[in-house]
Each structure stands twice: as C-alpha cells, then as structure tokens.
One Martini backbone bead per residue (centre of mass of N, CA, C, O) as a GRO file, in nm:
protein
  118
    1ASN     BB    1  16.099  15.480  10.647
    2LYS     BB    2  15.893  15.480  10.423
    3LYS     BB    3  15.901  15.178  10.384
    4VAL     BB    4  15.796  15.103  10.665
    5GLU     BB    5  15.530  15.257  10.650
    6THR     BB    6  15.423  15.104  10.409
    7GLN     BB    7  15.425  14.829  10.545
    8ILE     BB    8  15.239  14.906  10.775
    9THR     BB    9  15.000  14.989  10.606
   10ASN     BB   10  14.969  14.719  10.459
   11THR     BB   11  14.934  14.552  10.714
   12ASP     BB   12  14.684  14.699  10.819
   13ARG     BB   13  14.507  14.631  10.576
   14GLN     BB   14  14.530  14.329  10.598
   15LEU     BB   15  14.420  14.312  10.881
   16ALA     BB   16  14.146  14.436  10.816
   17ARG     BB   17  14.065  14.224  10.610
   18ILE     BB   18  14.091  13.982  10.800
   19ARG     BB   19  13.884  14.080  11.005
   20ILE     BB   20  13.646  14.096  10.815
   21GLU     BB   21  13.662  13.805  10.726
   22HIS     BB   22  13.631  13.689  11.010
   23MET     BB   23  13.352  13.814  11.066
   24ASN     BB   24  13.208  13.677  10.829
   25VAL     BB   25  13.266  13.389  10.918
   26LYS     BB   26  13.135  13.415  11.194
   27ALA     BB   27  12.854  13.486  11.088
   28GLY     BB   28  12.820  13.231  10.915
   29LEU     BB   29  12.848  13.032  11.148
   30GLN     BB   30  12.603  13.132  11.309
   31GLU     BB   31  12.397  13.077  11.091
   32PHE     BB   32  12.454  12.777  11.075
   33LYS     BB   33  12.384  12.713  11.370
   34ASP     BB   34  12.093  12.811  11.350
   35GLU     BB   35  12.005  12.615  11.129
   36VAL     BB   36  12.071  12.360  11.290
   37GLU     BB   37  11.874  12.420  11.521
   38ILE     BB   38  11.621  12.425  11.350
   39LEU     BB   39  11.652  12.135  11.242
   40LYS     BB   40  11.642  11.998  11.515
   41ASN     BB   41  11.357  12.093  11.590
   42GLN     BB   42  11.216  11.973  11.345
   43LEU     BB   43  11.301  11.681  11.400
   44ALA     BB   44  11.172  11.657  11.678
   45ALA     BB   45  10.885  11.716  11.583
   46ALA     BB   46  10.870  11.483  11.381
   47ALA     BB   47  10.922  11.257  11.586
   48THR     BB   48  10.677  11.315  11.761
   49ASP     BB   49  10.466  11.285  11.540
   50GLN     BB   50  10.539  10.995  11.468
   51ALA     BB   51  10.483  10.873  11.745
   52ASN     BB   52  10.186  10.956  11.756
   53ARG     BB   53  10.099  10.808  11.498
   54ARG     BB   54  10.179  10.528  11.588
   55HIS     BB   55   9.994  10.518  11.830
   56GLN     BB   56   9.734  10.557  11.673
   57LEU     BB   57   9.770  10.305  11.501
   58VAL     BB   58   9.769  10.101  11.729
   59VAL     BB   59   9.492  10.174  11.840
   60LYS     BB   60   9.335  10.121  11.574
   61CYS     BB   61   9.419   9.826  11.541
   62GLU     BB   62   9.297   9.728  11.805
   63SER     BB   63   9.012   9.819  11.740
   64LEU     BB   64   8.981   9.652  11.484
   65GLU     BB   65   9.022   9.376  11.614
   66HIS     BB   66   8.787   9.397  11.808
   67ARG     BB   67   8.572   9.436  11.586
   68LYS     BB   68   8.624   9.172  11.439
   69LYS     BB   69   8.553   8.988  11.673
   70ARG     BB   70   8.269   9.097  11.716
   71CYS     BB   71   8.167   9.035  11.433
   72THR     BB   72   8.211   8.731  11.447
   73GLN     BB   73   8.026   8.684  11.688
   74LEU     BB   74   7.769   8.801  11.554
   75GLN     BB   75   7.765   8.606  11.315
   76ASP     BB   76   7.744   8.351  11.480
   77SER     BB   77   7.486   8.432  11.626
   78LEU     BB   78   7.313   8.467  11.375
   79GLN     BB   79   7.339   8.178  11.271
   80SER     BB   80   7.222   8.045  11.521
   81THR     BB   81   6.950   8.192  11.515
   82GLN     BB   82   6.867   8.103  11.230
   83LYS     BB   83   6.869   7.800  11.294
   84ARG     BB   84   6.662   7.808  11.519
   85LEU     BB   85   6.438   7.930  11.350
   86LYS     BB   86   6.421   7.703  11.142
   87ASP     BB   87   6.366   7.477  11.342
   88GLU     BB   88   6.105   7.605  11.459
   89GLN     BB   89   5.955   7.620  11.190
   90ASP     BB   90   5.960   7.317  11.137
   91HIS     BB   91   5.822   7.234  11.396
   92THR     BB   92   5.565   7.398  11.349
   93ARG     BB   93   5.483   7.269  11.084
   94LYS     BB   94   5.457   6.981  11.196
   95LYS     BB   95   5.243   7.050  11.410
   96GLU     BB   96   5.035   7.162  11.211
   97GLU     BB   97   5.008   6.901  11.052
   98SER     BB   98   4.924   6.730  11.293
   99ALA     BB   99   4.675   6.899  11.368
  100ALA     BB  100   4.531   6.868  11.098
  101ALA     BB  101   4.516   6.562  11.109
  102ALA     BB  102   4.360   6.549  11.376
  103GLU     BB  103   4.121   6.716  11.278
  104GLN     BB  104   4.043   6.530  11.048
  105PHE     BB  105   4.001   6.282  11.221
  106HIS     BB  106   3.781   6.409  11.396
  107THR     BB  107   3.586   6.470  11.165
  108ASP     BB  108   3.559   6.183  11.068
  109MET     BB  109   3.448   6.071  11.335
  110GLU     BB  110   3.201   6.251  11.347
  111ASN     BB  111   3.076   6.150  11.084
  112ARG     BB  112   3.054   5.851  11.165
  113LYS     BB  113   2.880   5.896  11.410
  114LYS     BB  114   2.643   6.018  11.253
  115GLU     BB  115   2.598   5.767  11.077
  116VAL     BB  116   2.548   5.572  11.308
  117ASP     BB  117   2.308   5.733  11.438
  118LYS     BB  118   2.114   5.699  11.182
   0.00000   0.00000   0.00000
C-alpha cells in the first residue's frame, strides 16, 4: 500500500512537472508566434515603403527625362537664336559698310560737283 502511494505521489509530481514544462513551452510558443507576427508586420511595412520609394524613383526618373528633353530643346533653340543673331549682325555690318561706301560715294560726287561748278 505504501509502495503504491509512493508511486502515486511520484507520478503526481512528475505530472505536475510535465504540466509546468508544458505551460512553459506553450508560453514560449506564444511568444514566438507574437514575434513572428511582429516580424510579418515589419516586413509588410518595409515592403510598402519599398514600393512607395520605387514609385517615387520612377516619377523622379520620368521628371528627369522630361527635363533633359526640355533642356536639349532649349539648347537647340539657343544655338539657333545665336546663329540667327550672328547672321543678322553680319548682315547689319555689311549693310553699314555698304551705306558708308554709298555715303562716301555721295560725298565724293558732291565734292566733284562743287569743283565742276567753280
């Protein structure tokens, strides 16, 4: 009888230890699940942030390309305008030279006329 009671007591103690161990494992498992959930949320937030940054990058790249094209157009326009300005300056210089020559010719003719009139 005593032997059976001792075995029952030992078995009860073992059972209590196993239950405590089981509760500890269960609590550890829940902590692990919580940590996994936190990591999932962090990963989802990081993925969202990454997607947003990619979108911003795409928008900025498109804006940069548009600005590059506009810059090229403006440079071409500037070169064209500078060429036209140079051409007009050359044309003006030639006309001024022609006008000066005509004025000199007119002065010479006036002087000859005065000489002839004397």
